[in-house]
Amino acid sequence: MGNPTPTKVSLFLNLYFVIFLLLYLKTRLISQPGSSILVTGPSRAHIELLPVQDPQGCSTIHDLPDHKSKCSYVRSDPGCRHKGYINYLEIFYCTLGTWPFLGHAGLFLWLIVLFYLLGNTAADYFCPSLESLSKIMRLSPTIAGVTLLSLGNGAPDVFASIISFTRTGNGNVGLNSVLGGAFFVSSVVVGVISMSIGPRRIAVERRSFMRDLLFFLFTLLSLLLIVSMKWIGLLGSICFVSIYFIYVCTVSAMHLLQGSRRRKPNPIPVDQSYHDDMGIPLLGYIEEDEKSVDVLVDDGLHLQESWQGLDSSIKTSLVQLLQLLELPLQLPRRLTIPVGSEERWSKPYAVISITLAPVLLAALCNTQRDHVGFKDGSVTYLTSGLIGIVLGNIAYATTKSSDPPKSGRSLWLSAGFLMSVAWTYIIAEELLSLLISVGIVLGISSSVLGLTVLAWGNSLGDLIANTAMAVHGGPDGAQIAISGCYAGPMFNALVGLGLPFTFESWSKYPSQYEIPRDESVYEMLGFFIGSLLWALVVVPRNGMRPDRFLGVGLLAIYFCFLSLRLARTTGLLEVLR
């Protein structure tokens, strides 16, 4: 199967990836760690050499007069070195210190690249593995939707939250990004869907709607209790996560009861293939809508349309050149994530990926451990390399060039799922590191960036896909879209916050884990609960039909909250007082 023609956006992101990589390499080559800071004090006539130790984590960098002193400060202060793989502050203040505009533009474009990688990894590797696994397990769309599909859609949020709590030490970013994204989807996305389908008077299923909203309300009230207590123990963390498993069991029970009613004898002949959804692909209901969305997004972007007058050999050469330029972002993942689908099967890629996958996992494990010596690191790499060679030889001997293996296909899919999780974790860790660095550069709280930039970036896909599904999918599409706008965010809130709570409380057991203190969380939870109550009242009163009245109310609640939060962050409220 040939590779699709690259798009302009994809080519731009790949070229910028190469440029930013060169900037990073230049920074690493000229970096001199351990240097001290030359600080020109405002009341001193000379330059004083000061040791570096900022207990507030690089927050005093804006007190320094020029980019040279800031560069030395960044290289010396451990608080300016975050858990990511790239020191963005060093690139901004040292490599691009004399061109701050380029520095801001560079960080912004790199943010787009990381968001693209995060979404593309989920779309091209994570979700296809889950979809194929659901086919093998013969899960119905209802069960798969609240388990595997929620996991696939929520993976970036969940991993970003886990990293925020466990790796960066800045749990406020994870707390605000998870709640901010859930608030955005359940208010803005539902509001846009309601305004779009309102004139068609499409009704949603009452029991499913009430079930999802009541579980979501219980989740937010439980979280409000946890935040009010300012601590949580191991048992409380496990109970909080278990709310989602109770929700899954409830959905499964309702689905089985509904299925038993459908199977009752009926004197009128009915096409049971329409009702029996066992074994339908995970994304079976939305496949056509996603294709239409892809056409809308990519329409006008493919470069091949402008080559109609060129010779076929020249056209082929240009396509191959552009595909070569697209490799920087695609090749590293293609060489380390095993793919077992028939559409994308390639034996050379399969053998190489199964060989290099253990090495990437070893590298990831080494980066997660502190103070790994050369000897320990070498042993880990050698062991993983030997395992990779053995697996690669087995794959070479047991697979065909024409199609993927029939026996043991679940192992290939599981390996692809595992490696896509690893890549999602790596990208999410780097994205959080970049957001914290951007917050320092701009002097903005990283929790505000998590609430806005990270939450919106991870939720734009829900806005596009769910809206298209509701508009073009008829009554079933509207039902699935509305349900997804509540089930997905609830998964992110319970699992994306419950797992970090569990990990941290386990590490501190028998003591309790102290919840990051952010008074604005009470404000967000208040508006969030208000939006759910608004939907809980308006939709049943309107005969279970989402309409413009519901949509306008949800959008008003969200933008009132956002305006208040931004006004407080920028100090506008203090000025008005």
Coordinates of C-alpha atoms in Angstrom, one line a residue:
M1 CA 0.0 0.0 0.0
G2 CA 1.5 3.3 -1.1
N3 CA 2.0 6.2 1.3
P4 CA -0.4 9.1 0.9
T5 CA 0.8 12.4 -0.6
P6 CA 2.0 14.6 2.2
T7 CA 0.1 17.8 3.1
K8 CA 1.5 21.3 3.3
V9 CA 0.9 21.4 7.1
S10 CA 2.6 18.0 7.6
L11 CA 5.6 19.1 5.5
F12 CA 5.9 22.4 7.4
L13 CA 5.8 20.6 10.8
N14 CA 8.4 18.1 9.6
L15 CA 10.8 20.8 8.4
Y16 CA 10.3 22.8 11.6
F17 CA 11.1 19.6 13.6
V18 CA 14.5 19.4 11.8
I19 CA 15.2 23.1 12.4
F20 CA 14.3 22.9 16.1
L21 CA 16.4 19.8 16.4
L22 CA 19.4 21.7 15.0
L23 CA 18.8 24.5 17.5
Y24 CA 18.7 21.9 20.3
L25 CA 22.0 20.3 19.1
K26 CA 23.6 23.8 18.9
T27 CA 22.5 24.5 22.5
R28 CA 23.9 21.2 23.7
L29 CA 27.2 21.8 22.0
I30 CA 27.8 25.2 23.4
S31 CA 26.3 24.6 26.8
Q32 CA 28.6 24.7 29.8
P33 CA 26.7 23.3 32.8
G34 CA 27.8 24.3 36.3
S35 CA 28.5 27.9 35.4
S36 CA 27.5 30.6 37.8
I37 CA 25.5 33.7 37.2
L38 CA 26.7 37.2 36.6
V39 CA 24.1 39.4 38.1
T40 CA 24.1 43.1 37.9
G41 CA 22.4 44.4 41.0
P42 CA 20.3 47.6 40.7
S43 CA 22.0 49.1 43.7
R44 CA 25.5 47.8 43.0
A45 CA 28.1 49.4 40.7
H46 CA 29.9 46.2 40.0
I47 CA 29.0 42.7 38.8
E48 CA 28.8 40.2 41.6
L49 CA 29.3 36.4 41.2
L50 CA 26.5 34.7 43.0
P51 CA 25.8 31.0 43.6
V52 CA 22.6 29.8 42.1
Q53 CA 19.7 28.2 44.1
D54 CA 16.3 29.5 43.4
P55 CA 13.8 27.8 45.8
Q56 CA 10.9 29.0 43.8
G57 CA 12.0 27.2 40.6
C58 CA 13.4 29.8 38.2
S59 CA 10.7 32.3 39.1
T60 CA 13.2 35.2 39.7
I61 CA 14.7 35.1 36.3
H62 CA 12.7 38.2 35.2
D63 CA 14.6 40.2 37.8
L64 CA 17.8 39.9 35.8
P65 CA 18.7 42.7 33.4
D66 CA 19.7 41.1 30.1
H67 CA 19.7 37.8 28.2
K68 CA 23.3 37.0 29.1
S69 CA 22.7 37.0 32.8
K70 CA 19.5 35.1 32.3
C71 CA 21.3 32.5 30.1
S72 CA 23.9 31.9 32.9
Y73 CA 21.1 31.7 35.4
V74 CA 19.2 29.1 33.4
R75 CA 22.3 27.0 33.0
S76 CA 23.2 27.1 36.7
D77 CA 19.9 26.9 38.6
P78 CA 18.6 23.4 39.0
G79 CA 15.1 24.8 39.3
C80 CA 15.2 25.8 35.6
R81 CA 15.8 22.2 34.5
H82 CA 12.6 20.4 34.0
K83 CA 11.9 16.7 33.4
G84 CA 11.7 17.0 29.7
Y85 CA 14.4 16.0 27.2
I86 CA 15.0 19.5 26.0
N87 CA 15.9 22.6 28.0
Y88 CA 13.6 25.1 26.4
L89 CA 14.7 28.0 28.7
E90 CA 18.3 27.5 27.5
I91 CA 17.3 27.6 23.9
F92 CA 15.2 30.8 24.5
Y93 CA 17.6 32.7 26.6
C94 CA 21.0 31.4 25.3
T95 CA 20.6 30.3 21.7
L96 CA 17.9 32.8 20.7
G97 CA 18.6 35.4 23.5
T98 CA 19.3 38.3 21.1
W99 CA 16.2 37.5 19.1
P100 CA 13.3 37.2 21.6
F101 CA 10.7 37.3 18.8
L102 CA 12.2 34.2 17.2
G103 CA 12.3 32.6 20.6
H104 CA 8.6 33.1 21.2
A105 CA 7.7 32.0 17.7
G106 CA 10.0 29.0 18.0
L107 CA 8.4 27.8 21.2
F108 CA 4.9 28.4 19.8
L109 CA 5.6 26.4 16.7
W110 CA 7.2 23.6 18.7
L111 CA 4.1 23.5 20.8
I112 CA 2.1 22.9 17.6
V113 CA 4.5 20.1 16.6
L114 CA 4.1 18.3 20.0
F115 CA 0.3 18.6 19.8
Y116 CA 0.4 17.2 16.3
L117 CA 2.6 14.3 17.4
L118 CA 0.3 13.6 20.4
G119 CA -2.8 13.5 18.3
N120 CA -1.3 11.7 15.4
T121 CA 0.2 9.0 17.6
A122 CA -3.3 8.4 19.1
A123 CA -5.0 8.4 15.6
D124 CA -2.5 6.3 13.7
Y125 CA -1.2 3.9 16.3
F126 CA -3.1 3.9 19.6
C127 CA -6.7 3.9 18.4
P128 CA -6.2 1.4 15.5
S129 CA -4.6 -1.1 18.0
L130 CA -7.6 -0.7 20.3
E131 CA -10.1 -1.0 17.5
S132 CA -8.5 -4.3 16.3
L133 CA -8.3 -5.6 19.8
S134 CA -12.0 -4.9 20.2
K135 CA -12.8 -6.9 17.1
I136 CA -10.8 -9.8 18.4
M137 CA -12.6 -9.6 21.8
R138 CA -15.9 -9.1 20.0
L139 CA -16.9 -6.1 22.2
S140 CA -20.0 -4.3 21.3
P141 CA -19.7 -0.6 20.5
T142 CA -21.5 0.3 23.8
I143 CA -19.0 -1.6 26.0
A144 CA -16.0 -0.7 23.9
G145 CA -17.0 3.0 23.9
V146 CA -16.8 3.3 27.6
T147 CA -13.6 1.3 27.9
L148 CA -11.3 1.1 25.0
L149 CA -12.5 4.2 23.1
S150 CA -12.4 6.3 26.3
L151 CA -8.9 5.0 26.9
G152 CA -7.9 5.9 23.3
N153 CA -9.4 9.4 23.3
G154 CA -8.3 10.2 26.9
A155 CA -4.7 8.8 26.7
P156 CA -3.0 12.2 26.1
D157 CA -4.9 13.8 29.0
V158 CA -4.3 10.8 31.4
F159 CA -0.6 10.6 30.7
A160 CA -0.1 14.4 30.9
S161 CA -1.8 14.3 34.3
I162 CA 0.2 11.4 35.6
I163 CA 3.5 13.1 34.5
S164 CA 2.4 16.4 36.0
F165 CA 1.8 14.8 39.4
T166 CA 4.6 12.2 39.5
R167 CA 7.4 13.7 37.3
T168 CA 7.3 17.5 37.2
G169 CA 6.2 18.0 40.8
N170 CA 3.6 20.5 39.5
G171 CA 0.3 18.8 40.0
N172 CA -1.6 22.0 39.4
V173 CA -1.0 21.7 35.7
G174 CA -2.5 18.2 35.6
L175 CA -5.4 19.1 37.8
N176 CA -6.3 22.2 35.7
S177 CA -5.7 20.5 32.3
V178 CA -7.9 17.5 33.1
L179 CA -10.7 19.6 34.6
G180 CA -10.3 22.3 32.0
G181 CA -10.5 19.8 29.2
A182 CA -13.5 18.0 30.7
F183 CA -15.2 21.3 31.3
F184 CA -14.5 22.4 27.7
V185 CA -15.9 19.2 26.2
S186 CA -19.0 18.9 28.3
S187 CA -19.9 22.6 27.9
V188 CA -18.5 24.1 24.7
V189 CA -18.6 20.9 22.6
V190 CA -22.1 20.0 23.9
G191 CA -23.2 23.6 23.4
V192 CA -22.0 23.6 19.8
I193 CA -23.6 20.3 19.1
S194 CA -26.9 21.4 20.6
M195 CA -27.0 24.6 18.5
S196 CA -26.1 22.6 15.4
I197 CA -28.8 19.9 15.8
G198 CA -31.4 22.1 17.6
P199 CA -33.5 23.0 14.4
R200 CA -33.8 19.2 13.6
R201 CA -35.3 18.4 17.0
I202 CA -33.4 15.2 17.5
A203 CA -34.0 13.5 20.8
V204 CA -31.4 11.6 22.9
E205 CA -32.1 8.5 24.9
R206 CA -33.3 9.5 28.3
R207 CA -31.8 6.7 30.5
S208 CA -28.3 7.0 29.0
F209 CA -28.3 10.8 29.3
M210 CA -29.5 10.8 32.9
R211 CA -27.1 8.0 33.8
D212 CA -24.1 9.8 32.4
L213 CA -24.9 13.2 33.9
L214 CA -25.7 11.8 37.4
F215 CA -22.4 9.8 37.4
F216 CA -20.5 12.9 36.3
L217 CA -22.1 15.0 39.0
F218 CA -21.2 12.4 41.6
T219 CA -17.6 12.4 40.3
L220 CA -17.3 16.2 40.5
L221 CA -18.9 16.3 44.0
S222 CA -16.4 13.6 45.1
L223 CA -13.5 15.6 43.7
L224 CA -14.8 18.7 45.4
L225 CA -14.8 16.9 48.7
I226 CA -11.2 15.7 48.1
V227 CA -10.0 19.2 47.2
S228 CA -11.7 20.6 50.2
M229 CA -10.0 18.1 52.5
K230 CA -6.7 19.0 50.9
W231 CA -5.4 15.4 51.2
I232 CA -6.3 11.9 50.2
G233 CA -5.2 8.5 51.4
L234 CA -4.5 5.3 49.5
L235 CA -8.0 3.9 50.2
G236 CA -9.7 7.1 49.1
S237 CA -7.7 7.2 45.9
I238 CA -8.7 3.6 45.1
C239 CA -12.4 4.4 45.8
F240 CA -12.2 7.5 43.6
V241 CA -10.8 5.5 40.6
S242 CA -13.4 2.7 41.2
I243 CA -16.2 5.1 40.5
Y244 CA -15.4 4.6 36.8
F245 CA -15.5 0.9 37.1
I246 CA -18.9 1.1 38.7
Y247 CA -20.0 3.3 35.8
V248 CA -18.7 0.7 33.3
C249 CA -20.5 -2.1 35.1
T250 CA -23.7 0.0 35.1
V251 CA -23.4 0.7 31.4
S252 CA -22.8 -3.0 30.7
A253 CA -25.8 -4.1 32.8
M254 CA -28.1 -1.6 31.0
H255 CA -26.8 -2.8 27.7
L256 CA -27.3 -6.5 28.5
L257 CA -30.8 -5.8 29.8
Q258 CA -31.6 -3.9 26.6
G259 CA -30.2 -6.7 24.5
S260 CA -32.3 -9.4 26.3
R261 CA -35.4 -7.4 25.6
R262 CA -34.5 -7.2 21.9
R263 CA -34.0 -11.0 21.7
K264 CA -37.6 -11.7 22.9
P265 CA -39.7 -13.6 20.3
N266 CA -41.3 -11.2 17.8
P267 CA -44.1 -12.4 15.5
I268 CA -43.1 -9.7 13.0
P269 CA -39.9 -10.6 11.0
V270 CA -37.1 -8.2 12.0
D271 CA -33.6 -8.0 10.6
Q272 CA -31.6 -8.9 13.7
S273 CA -28.3 -7.8 12.0
Y274 CA -29.5 -4.3 12.5
H275 CA -30.0 -4.7 16.2
D276 CA -27.3 -7.1 17.1
D277 CA -24.2 -5.0 17.5
M278 CA -21.9 -7.7 18.9
G279 CA -18.6 -7.7 17.0
I280 CA -19.1 -4.4 15.3
P281 CA -15.8 -2.5 15.1
L282 CA -15.0 -0.1 17.9
L283 CA -15.4 2.9 15.6
G284 CA -17.9 1.4 13.3
Y285 CA -20.6 4.0 13.9
I286 CA -18.4 6.9 13.2
E287 CA -16.1 5.6 10.5
E288 CA -18.0 7.4 7.7
D289 CA -18.1 10.7 9.6
E290 CA -14.4 10.5 10.4
K291 CA -13.7 10.0 6.7
S292 CA -15.8 13.1 5.8
V293 CA -14.0 15.1 8.5
D294 CA -10.7 14.0 7.0
V295 CA -11.8 15.1 3.6
L296 CA -12.9 18.5 4.9
V297 CA -9.6 19.0 6.8
D298 CA -7.3 17.8 4.1
D299 CA -9.2 19.3 1.1
G300 CA -7.0 21.9 -0.5
L301 CA -3.9 20.8 1.4
H302 CA -2.7 18.0 -0.9
L303 CA 0.1 19.3 -3.1
Q304 CA -0.6 16.8 -5.9
E305 CA -3.6 18.8 -7.0
S306 CA -1.4 21.6 -8.3
W307 CA 0.8 19.2 -10.4
Q308 CA -1.8 18.4 -13.0
G309 CA 0.3 19.8 -15.9
L310 CA 3.5 18.1 -14.9
D311 CA 5.0 14.9 -16.5
S312 CA 4.2 11.7 -14.6
S313 CA 7.9 10.9 -13.9
I314 CA 8.4 14.4 -12.5
K315 CA 5.3 14.1 -10.4
T316 CA 6.5 10.8 -9.1
S317 CA 9.9 12.2 -8.2
L318 CA 8.3 15.2 -6.4
V319 CA 6.0 12.9 -4.4
Q320 CA 9.0 10.8 -3.4
L321 CA 10.9 13.9 -2.4
L322 CA 8.0 15.2 -0.3
Q323 CA 7.6 11.8 1.4
L324 CA 11.3 11.9 2.2
L325 CA 10.8 15.3 3.8
E326 CA 7.9 13.9 5.9
L327 CA 10.1 11.2 7.5
P328 CA 11.5 13.2 10.5
L329 CA 8.2 12.9 12.4
Q330 CA 7.0 9.6 11.0
L331 CA 10.1 7.4 10.9
P332 CA 11.0 7.2 14.6
R333 CA 7.6 6.0 15.5
R334 CA 7.3 3.7 12.5
L335 CA 10.6 2.0 13.4
T336 CA 9.6 1.4 17.0
I337 CA 5.8 0.7 17.0
P338 CA 4.8 -2.7 15.6
V339 CA 1.8 -2.5 13.3
G340 CA -0.2 -5.6 12.7
S341 CA -3.0 -4.3 10.5
E342 CA -3.5 -5.6 7.0
E343 CA -3.7 -2.0 5.5
R344 CA -0.3 -0.9 6.9
W345 CA 1.6 -4.2 7.0
S346 CA 5.2 -4.1 6.0
K347 CA 7.5 -7.0 6.9
P348 CA 10.8 -4.9 7.0
Y349 CA 9.1 -2.3 9.3
A350 CA 7.6 -5.1 11.4
V351 CA 11.0 -6.8 12.0
I352 CA 12.8 -3.5 12.7
S353 CA 10.1 -2.2 15.0
I354 CA 9.9 -5.4 17.1
T355 CA 13.8 -5.3 17.3
L356 CA 14.0 -1.6 18.4
A357 CA 11.0 -1.5 20.6
P358 CA 12.7 -3.0 23.7
V359 CA 15.6 -0.5 23.2
L360 CA 13.2 2.4 23.3
L361 CA 11.5 1.0 26.4
A362 CA 14.9 0.6 28.1
A363 CA 15.8 4.2 27.2
L364 CA 12.4 5.4 28.6
C365 CA 13.0 3.4 31.9
N366 CA 16.5 4.9 32.2
T367 CA 15.2 8.5 31.9
Q368 CA 12.6 7.8 34.6
R369 CA 15.2 6.8 37.1
D370 CA 17.4 9.3 38.9
H371 CA 21.1 9.0 39.0
V372 CA 21.5 6.1 36.6
G373 CA 25.2 5.2 36.3
F374 CA 27.0 4.3 33.1
K375 CA 27.3 0.7 34.2
D376 CA 23.6 0.3 35.1
G377 CA 22.5 2.1 31.9
S378 CA 24.8 0.0 29.7
V379 CA 23.5 -3.3 31.2
T380 CA 19.9 -2.2 30.6
Y381 CA 20.6 -1.3 27.0
L382 CA 22.6 -4.5 26.3
T383 CA 19.8 -6.6 27.8
S384 CA 17.1 -4.9 25.8
G385 CA 19.2 -5.1 22.7
L386 CA 19.6 -8.8 23.0
I387 CA 15.9 -9.3 23.6
G388 CA 15.2 -7.1 20.5
I389 CA 17.5 -9.2 18.4
V390 CA 15.8 -12.4 19.5
L391 CA 12.3 -11.0 18.8
G392 CA 13.4 -9.6 15.5
N393 CA 14.7 -13.0 14.3
I394 CA 11.5 -14.7 15.4
A395 CA 9.5 -12.1 13.6
Y396 CA 11.6 -12.5 10.4
A397 CA 11.2 -16.3 10.5
T398 CA 7.5 -16.4 11.2
T399 CA 6.0 -13.6 9.1
K400 CA 5.3 -13.2 5.4
S401 CA 5.9 -10.2 3.2
S402 CA 2.3 -10.2 1.8
D403 CA 0.2 -10.1 4.9
P404 CA 0.4 -9.9 8.7
P405 CA 0.5 -13.2 10.7
K406 CA -2.9 -14.8 11.4
S407 CA -1.8 -16.7 14.5
G408 CA -0.6 -14.6 17.3
R409 CA -2.0 -11.4 15.8
S410 CA -3.2 -10.3 19.3
L411 CA 0.4 -10.3 20.4
W412 CA 1.4 -7.9 17.6
L413 CA -1.6 -5.7 18.4
S414 CA -0.7 -5.7 22.1
A415 CA 2.9 -4.8 21.3
G416 CA 1.7 -1.9 19.1
F417 CA -0.6 -0.8 21.9
L418 CA 2.3 -0.9 24.4
M419 CA 4.7 1.1 22.2
S420 CA 2.0 3.7 21.3
V421 CA 1.5 4.1 25.0
A422 CA 5.2 4.6 25.5
W423 CA 5.3 7.2 22.7
T424 CA 2.3 9.0 24.1
Y425 CA 4.0 9.1 27.5
I426 CA 7.2 10.5 26.0
I427 CA 5.4 13.2 24.0
A428 CA 3.1 14.2 26.9
E429 CA 6.2 14.5 29.2
E430 CA 7.9 16.8 26.7
L431 CA 4.7 18.8 26.2
L432 CA 4.3 19.5 29.9
S433 CA 7.9 20.5 30.2
L434 CA 7.4 23.0 27.3
L435 CA 4.3 24.4 28.9
I436 CA 6.1 25.0 32.2
S437 CA 8.9 26.7 30.4
V438 CA 6.5 28.9 28.4
G439 CA 4.8 29.8 31.6
I440 CA 8.2 31.0 33.0
V441 CA 9.1 32.9 29.9
L442 CA 5.7 34.7 29.7
G443 CA 5.4 35.1 33.5
I444 CA 2.1 33.2 33.4
S445 CA 1.1 30.5 35.9
S446 CA 1.6 27.0 34.4
S447 CA -1.8 26.0 35.8
V448 CA -3.5 28.7 33.6
L449 CA -1.6 27.3 30.6
G450 CA -2.8 23.8 31.5
L451 CA -6.4 25.1 31.8
T452 CA -6.3 26.8 28.4
V453 CA -3.6 25.7 26.0
L454 CA -3.2 22.1 27.1
A455 CA -6.9 21.5 27.7
W456 CA -8.0 23.1 24.4
G457 CA -5.3 21.4 22.4
N458 CA -6.3 18.0 23.6
S459 CA -10.0 18.8 23.2
L460 CA -10.1 20.2 19.6
G461 CA -10.3 16.7 18.2
D462 CA -13.5 16.0 20.3
L463 CA -15.0 19.3 19.0
I464 CA -14.4 18.5 15.4
A465 CA -15.2 14.7 15.5
N466 CA -18.2 14.9 17.8
T467 CA -19.8 17.9 16.0
A468 CA -19.4 16.2 12.6
M469 CA -20.8 12.9 14.0
A470 CA -23.9 14.7 15.5
V471 CA -24.5 16.8 12.3
H472 CA -24.0 14.0 9.7
G473 CA -24.8 10.9 11.7
G474 CA -28.6 11.4 12.2
P475 CA -30.2 10.4 15.6
D476 CA -27.7 7.7 16.3
G477 CA -24.8 10.0 15.6
A478 CA -26.2 12.7 17.9
Q479 CA -26.7 10.1 20.7
I480 CA -23.2 8.8 20.4
A481 CA -21.7 12.3 20.2
I482 CA -23.6 13.6 23.3
S483 CA -22.7 10.4 25.2
G484 CA -19.1 10.7 24.3
C485 CA -19.0 14.3 25.5
Y486 CA -19.8 13.1 29.0
A487 CA -18.3 9.6 29.2
G488 CA -14.9 10.7 27.8
P489 CA -14.4 13.6 30.2
M490 CA -15.6 11.5 33.1
F491 CA -12.9 8.9 32.2
N492 CA -10.3 11.6 32.1
A493 CA -11.4 13.0 35.5
L494 CA -11.6 9.7 37.3
V495 CA -8.6 7.9 35.7
G496 CA -6.5 11.0 34.8
L497 CA -6.7 12.2 38.4
G498 CA -7.4 9.0 40.3
L499 CA -4.3 7.2 39.1
P500 CA -1.9 10.0 40.0
F501 CA -3.7 10.2 43.4
T502 CA -3.2 6.5 43.8
F503 CA 0.5 6.5 42.8
E504 CA 1.4 9.4 45.0
S505 CA -0.6 8.2 48.1
W506 CA 1.0 4.7 47.6
S507 CA 4.5 6.3 47.6
K508 CA 3.6 8.2 50.8
Y509 CA 1.7 5.3 52.6
P510 CA 0.8 5.2 55.5
S511 CA 0.8 9.0 55.3
Q512 CA -1.7 10.9 53.1
Y513 CA -0.9 12.7 49.8
E514 CA -1.4 16.4 50.0
I515 CA -3.5 17.8 47.1
P516 CA -1.9 20.7 45.2
R517 CA -3.4 23.9 46.6
D518 CA -5.1 26.0 44.0
E519 CA -8.1 28.1 45.2
S520 CA -9.3 28.6 41.6
V521 CA -10.2 24.9 41.4
Y522 CA -13.2 25.6 43.7
E523 CA -14.3 28.2 41.2
M524 CA -13.9 25.9 38.2
L525 CA -15.7 23.0 39.9
G526 CA -18.6 25.4 40.8
F527 CA -19.1 26.5 37.2
F528 CA -18.6 22.9 36.0
I529 CA -21.3 21.5 38.3
G530 CA -23.5 24.5 37.3
S531 CA -23.2 23.5 33.6
L532 CA -24.1 19.9 34.3
L533 CA -27.1 21.0 36.4
W534 CA -28.2 23.3 33.5
A535 CA -28.2 20.4 31.1
L536 CA -29.9 18.1 33.6
V537 CA -32.8 20.6 33.9
V538 CA -33.1 21.9 30.3
V539 CA -32.9 18.7 28.3
P540 CA -35.7 16.8 30.1
R541 CA -37.9 19.8 30.1
N542 CA -37.5 20.0 26.3
G543 CA -38.5 16.4 25.7
M544 CA -34.8 15.2 25.7
R545 CA -34.0 17.4 22.7
P546 CA -30.8 19.4 22.9
D547 CA -31.5 22.8 21.4
R548 CA -30.1 26.3 21.0
F549 CA -31.3 27.4 24.4
L550 CA -29.2 24.6 26.0
G551 CA -26.2 25.4 23.8
V552 CA -26.3 29.2 24.5
G553 CA -26.5 28.5 28.3
L554 CA -23.6 26.1 28.3
L555 CA -21.4 28.5 26.2
A556 CA -22.3 31.4 28.5
I557 CA -21.4 29.4 31.6
Y558 CA -18.0 28.4 30.2
F559 CA -17.0 31.8 28.9
C560 CA -18.1 33.5 32.1
F561 CA -15.8 31.2 34.0
L562 CA -13.0 31.7 31.5
S563 CA -13.3 35.5 31.6
L564 CA -13.3 35.5 35.4
R565 CA -10.2 33.3 35.5
L566 CA -8.3 35.3 33.0
A567 CA -9.3 38.6 34.6
R568 CA -8.0 37.3 38.0
T569 CA -4.7 36.0 36.4
T570 CA -4.0 39.3 34.5
G571 CA -4.8 41.4 37.6
L572 CA -7.7 43.1 35.9
L573 CA -10.0 42.4 38.9
E574 CA -7.6 44.2 41.2
V575 CA -7.6 47.2 38.9
L576 CA -11.4 47.3 38.9
R577 CA -11.5 47.2 42.6

